[in-house]
Coordinates of C-alpha atoms in Angstrom, one line a residue:
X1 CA 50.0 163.3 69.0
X2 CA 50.8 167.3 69.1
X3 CA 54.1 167.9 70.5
X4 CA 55.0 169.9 73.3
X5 CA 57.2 172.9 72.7
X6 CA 59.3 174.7 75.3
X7 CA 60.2 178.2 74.6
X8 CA 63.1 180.4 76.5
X9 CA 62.4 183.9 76.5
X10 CA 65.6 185.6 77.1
X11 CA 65.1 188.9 78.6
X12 CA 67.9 191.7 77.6
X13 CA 66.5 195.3 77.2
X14 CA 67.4 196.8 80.9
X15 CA 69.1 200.6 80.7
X16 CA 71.6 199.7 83.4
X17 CA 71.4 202.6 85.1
X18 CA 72.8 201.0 88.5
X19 CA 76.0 200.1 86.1
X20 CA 77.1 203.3 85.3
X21 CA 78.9 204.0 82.0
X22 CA 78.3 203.7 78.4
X23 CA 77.9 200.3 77.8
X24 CA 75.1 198.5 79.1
X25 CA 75.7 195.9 81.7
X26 CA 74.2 192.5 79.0
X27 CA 76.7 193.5 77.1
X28 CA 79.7 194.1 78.9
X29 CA 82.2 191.6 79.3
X30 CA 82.5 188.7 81.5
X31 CA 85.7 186.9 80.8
X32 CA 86.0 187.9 77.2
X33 CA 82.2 187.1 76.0
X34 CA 79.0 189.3 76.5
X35 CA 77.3 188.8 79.9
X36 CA 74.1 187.9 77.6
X37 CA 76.6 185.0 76.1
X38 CA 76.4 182.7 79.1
X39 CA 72.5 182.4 79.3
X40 CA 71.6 182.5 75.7
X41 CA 74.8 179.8 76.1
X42 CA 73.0 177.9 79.0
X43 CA 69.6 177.3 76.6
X44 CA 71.0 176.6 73.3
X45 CA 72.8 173.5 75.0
X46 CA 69.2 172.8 76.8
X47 CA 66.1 170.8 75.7
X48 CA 64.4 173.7 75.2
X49 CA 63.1 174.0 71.4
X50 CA 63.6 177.6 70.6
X51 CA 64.5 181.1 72.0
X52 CA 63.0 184.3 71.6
X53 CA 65.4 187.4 73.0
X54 CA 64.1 190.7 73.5
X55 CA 66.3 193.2 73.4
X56 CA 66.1 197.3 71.7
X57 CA 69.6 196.6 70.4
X58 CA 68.1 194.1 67.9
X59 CA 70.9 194.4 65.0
X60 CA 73.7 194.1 67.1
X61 CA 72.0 191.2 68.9
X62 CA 72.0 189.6 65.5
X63 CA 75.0 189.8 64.6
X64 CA 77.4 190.5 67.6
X65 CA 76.2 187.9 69.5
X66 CA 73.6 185.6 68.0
X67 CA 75.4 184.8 64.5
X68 CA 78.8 185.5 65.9
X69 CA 77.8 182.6 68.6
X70 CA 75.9 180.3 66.7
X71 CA 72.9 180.3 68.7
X72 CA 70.4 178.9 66.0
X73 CA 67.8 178.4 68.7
X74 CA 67.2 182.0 68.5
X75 CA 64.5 182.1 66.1
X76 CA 62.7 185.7 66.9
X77 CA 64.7 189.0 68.6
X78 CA 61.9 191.5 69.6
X79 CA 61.5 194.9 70.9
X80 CA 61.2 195.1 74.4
X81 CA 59.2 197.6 76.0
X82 CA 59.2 200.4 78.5
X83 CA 58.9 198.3 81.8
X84 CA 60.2 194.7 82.1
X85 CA 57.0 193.1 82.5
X86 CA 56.2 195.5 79.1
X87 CA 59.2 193.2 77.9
X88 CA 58.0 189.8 78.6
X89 CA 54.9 190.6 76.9
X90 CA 56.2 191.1 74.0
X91 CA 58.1 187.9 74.3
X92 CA 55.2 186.2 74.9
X93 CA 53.1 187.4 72.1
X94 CA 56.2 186.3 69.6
X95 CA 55.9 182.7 71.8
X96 CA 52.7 182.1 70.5
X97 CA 52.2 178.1 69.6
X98 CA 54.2 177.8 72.8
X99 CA 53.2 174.6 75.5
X100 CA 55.9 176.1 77.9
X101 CA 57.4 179.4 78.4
X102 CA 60.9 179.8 80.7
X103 CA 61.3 183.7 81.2
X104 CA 65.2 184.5 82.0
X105 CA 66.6 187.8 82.8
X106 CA 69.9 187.8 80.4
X107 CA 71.7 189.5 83.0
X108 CA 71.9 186.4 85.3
X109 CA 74.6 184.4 83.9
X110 CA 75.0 180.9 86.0
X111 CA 71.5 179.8 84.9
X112 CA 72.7 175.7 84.7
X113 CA 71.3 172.7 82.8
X114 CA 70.0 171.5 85.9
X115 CA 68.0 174.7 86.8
X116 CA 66.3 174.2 83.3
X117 CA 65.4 170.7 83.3
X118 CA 64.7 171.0 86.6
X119 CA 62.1 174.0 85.5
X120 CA 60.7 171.6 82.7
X121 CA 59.8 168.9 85.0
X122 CA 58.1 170.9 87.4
X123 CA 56.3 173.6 85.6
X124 CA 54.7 169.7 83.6
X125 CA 53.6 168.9 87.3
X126 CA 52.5 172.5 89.1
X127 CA 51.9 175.2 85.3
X128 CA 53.9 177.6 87.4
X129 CA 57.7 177.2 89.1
X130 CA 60.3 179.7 89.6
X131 CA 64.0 178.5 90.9
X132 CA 65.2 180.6 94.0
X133 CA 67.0 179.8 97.7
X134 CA 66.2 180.5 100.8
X135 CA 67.6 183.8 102.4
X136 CA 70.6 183.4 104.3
X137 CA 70.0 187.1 106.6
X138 CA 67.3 187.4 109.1
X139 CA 64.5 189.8 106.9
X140 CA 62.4 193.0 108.7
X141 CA 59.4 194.5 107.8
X142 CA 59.7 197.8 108.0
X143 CA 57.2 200.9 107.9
X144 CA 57.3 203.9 105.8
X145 CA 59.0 205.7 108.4
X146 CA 62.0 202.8 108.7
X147 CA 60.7 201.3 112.0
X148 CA 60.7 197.2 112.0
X149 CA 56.7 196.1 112.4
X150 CA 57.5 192.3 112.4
X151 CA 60.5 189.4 111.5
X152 CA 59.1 186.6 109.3
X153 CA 60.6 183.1 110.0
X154 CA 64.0 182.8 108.1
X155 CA 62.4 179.4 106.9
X156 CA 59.5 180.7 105.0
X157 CA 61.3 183.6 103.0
X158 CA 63.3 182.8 99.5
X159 CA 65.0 185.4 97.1
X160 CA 63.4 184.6 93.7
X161 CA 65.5 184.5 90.7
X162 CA 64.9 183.4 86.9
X163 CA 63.8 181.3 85.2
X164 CA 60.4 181.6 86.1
X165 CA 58.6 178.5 84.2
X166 CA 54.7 178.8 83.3
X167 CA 52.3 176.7 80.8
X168 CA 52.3 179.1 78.2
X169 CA 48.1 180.0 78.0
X170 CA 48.5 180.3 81.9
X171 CA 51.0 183.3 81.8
X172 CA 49.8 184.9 78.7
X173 CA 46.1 185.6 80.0
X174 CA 47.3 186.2 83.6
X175 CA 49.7 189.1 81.8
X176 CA 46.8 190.1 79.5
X177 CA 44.6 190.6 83.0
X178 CA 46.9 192.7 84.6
X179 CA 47.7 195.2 81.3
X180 CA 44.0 195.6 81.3
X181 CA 43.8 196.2 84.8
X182 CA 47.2 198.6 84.7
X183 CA 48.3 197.0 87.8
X184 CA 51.6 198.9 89.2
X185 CA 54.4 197.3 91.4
X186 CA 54.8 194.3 89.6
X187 CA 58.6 193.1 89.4
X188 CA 58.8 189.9 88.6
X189 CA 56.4 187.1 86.6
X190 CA 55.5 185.0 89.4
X191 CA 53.7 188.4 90.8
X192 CA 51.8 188.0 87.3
X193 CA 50.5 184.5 87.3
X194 CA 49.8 184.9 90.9
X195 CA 46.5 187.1 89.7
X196 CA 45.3 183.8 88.5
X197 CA 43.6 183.0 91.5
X198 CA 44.1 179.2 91.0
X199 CA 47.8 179.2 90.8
X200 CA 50.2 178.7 93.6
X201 CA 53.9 179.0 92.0
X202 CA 56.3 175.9 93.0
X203 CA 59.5 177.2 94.3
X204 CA 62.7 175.2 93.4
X205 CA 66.3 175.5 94.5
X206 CA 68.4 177.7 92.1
X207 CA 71.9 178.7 93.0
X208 CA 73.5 181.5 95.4
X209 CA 75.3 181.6 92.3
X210 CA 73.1 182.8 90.3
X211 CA 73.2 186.2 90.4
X212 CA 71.9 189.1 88.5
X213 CA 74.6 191.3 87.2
X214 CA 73.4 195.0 88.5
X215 CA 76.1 197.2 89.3
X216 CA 80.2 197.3 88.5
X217 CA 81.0 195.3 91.9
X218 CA 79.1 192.0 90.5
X219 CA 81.5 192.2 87.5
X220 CA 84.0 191.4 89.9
X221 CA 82.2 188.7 91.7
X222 CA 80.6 186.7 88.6
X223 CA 84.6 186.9 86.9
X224 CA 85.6 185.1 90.6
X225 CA 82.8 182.6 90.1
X226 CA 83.6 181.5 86.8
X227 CA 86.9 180.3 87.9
X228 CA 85.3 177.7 90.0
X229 CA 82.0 177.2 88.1
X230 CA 81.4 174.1 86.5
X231 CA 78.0 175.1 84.8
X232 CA 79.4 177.3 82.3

């Protein structure tokens, strides 16, 4: 019987730009490791079978933080690409041979155990899951001009977050379709699979803790969180 494998594709080429300064904001330090340390962290203690980290910074991957951390599920770093989905791609093309594929921006941190096998066990059930929580502010739709045209129900509206959990042939023809098709506006994977016109992507609770680190102020917030966090 052939055995499943589960594949983390770590996501780490964003510029930063929101960040400011010179160092780029997976690197920077988050109580004396690299903000990429906690997730790459988070799957090497997982079930997962291997990682694949993409990332232009491929050398100093290797050694600064892969070798220096002993992260021997990291079996491929590749290139990332212009645009993020241009990223995953790439990750998924060096997944190949992959059952599962859990897609994780390296710049969120407080990804848990639980979020992971919690990802594993749906994305068997559903082929397509992303963890998220429901929004705590009421959300407008607004116009081009700024004017509100309706309020959705608080109840039926979640902020997404990573990882977003596919079966691997699932998400690697549904990203195939829309390079082919050059689709534009896509900013996250469940947008992606979602041009499979069978698949409806499971939602799962996540954390309000697990944020994305995007600009100096979440430095701040992440360093308060990991005084109290018990997942890291």
């Amino acid at each position: 019987m052939q055995t499943e494998k589960i594949t983390a594709i770590v996501l780490a080429g964003g510029s930063g730009k929101r960040m400011g300064g010179t160092v780029k904001k997976q690197y920077m330090l988050l109580a004396g490791y690299p903000v990429l340390y906690y997730s790459l962290a988070a799957f090497q203690k997982s079930s997962v079978d291997t990682i694949i980290l993409v990332t232009n910074e491929k050398e100093y991957c290797q050694k600064e933080i892969v070798q220096a951390y002993h992260f021997d599920k990291v079996t491929k770093i590749v290139s990332g690409g212009a645009e993020r989905y241009n990223s995953v791609y790439a990750g998924l093309l060096a997944a190949e041979g992959s059952s599962y594929v859990l897609i994780h921006d390296g710049a969120r941190p407080f990804v848990s155990q639980e979020m992971i096998d919690h990802s594993i066990e749906t994305v068997k059930k559903y082929r397509a899951c992303a963890v998220g929580m429901p929004v705590k502010d009421t959300i407008k739709i607004v116009d081009k001009s700024g004017f509100t045209v309706t309020t959705p129900k608080r109840e039926t509206v979640w902020q997404v977050q990573t990882p977003q959990t596919f079966s691997y042939p699932l998400i690697l023809a549904a990203y195939e379709k829309v390079l082919a098709k050059q689709v534009e506006g896509i900013t996250d994977d469940t947008m992606v699979a979602e041009y499979q016109s069978d698949v409806r992507v499971k939602l799962i609770e996540g954390s309000y803790d697990n944020m994305k680190i995007t600009t100096p102020e979440d430095i701040t917030v992440a360093e308060a969180l990991l005084k109290t966090s018990q997942n890291i």
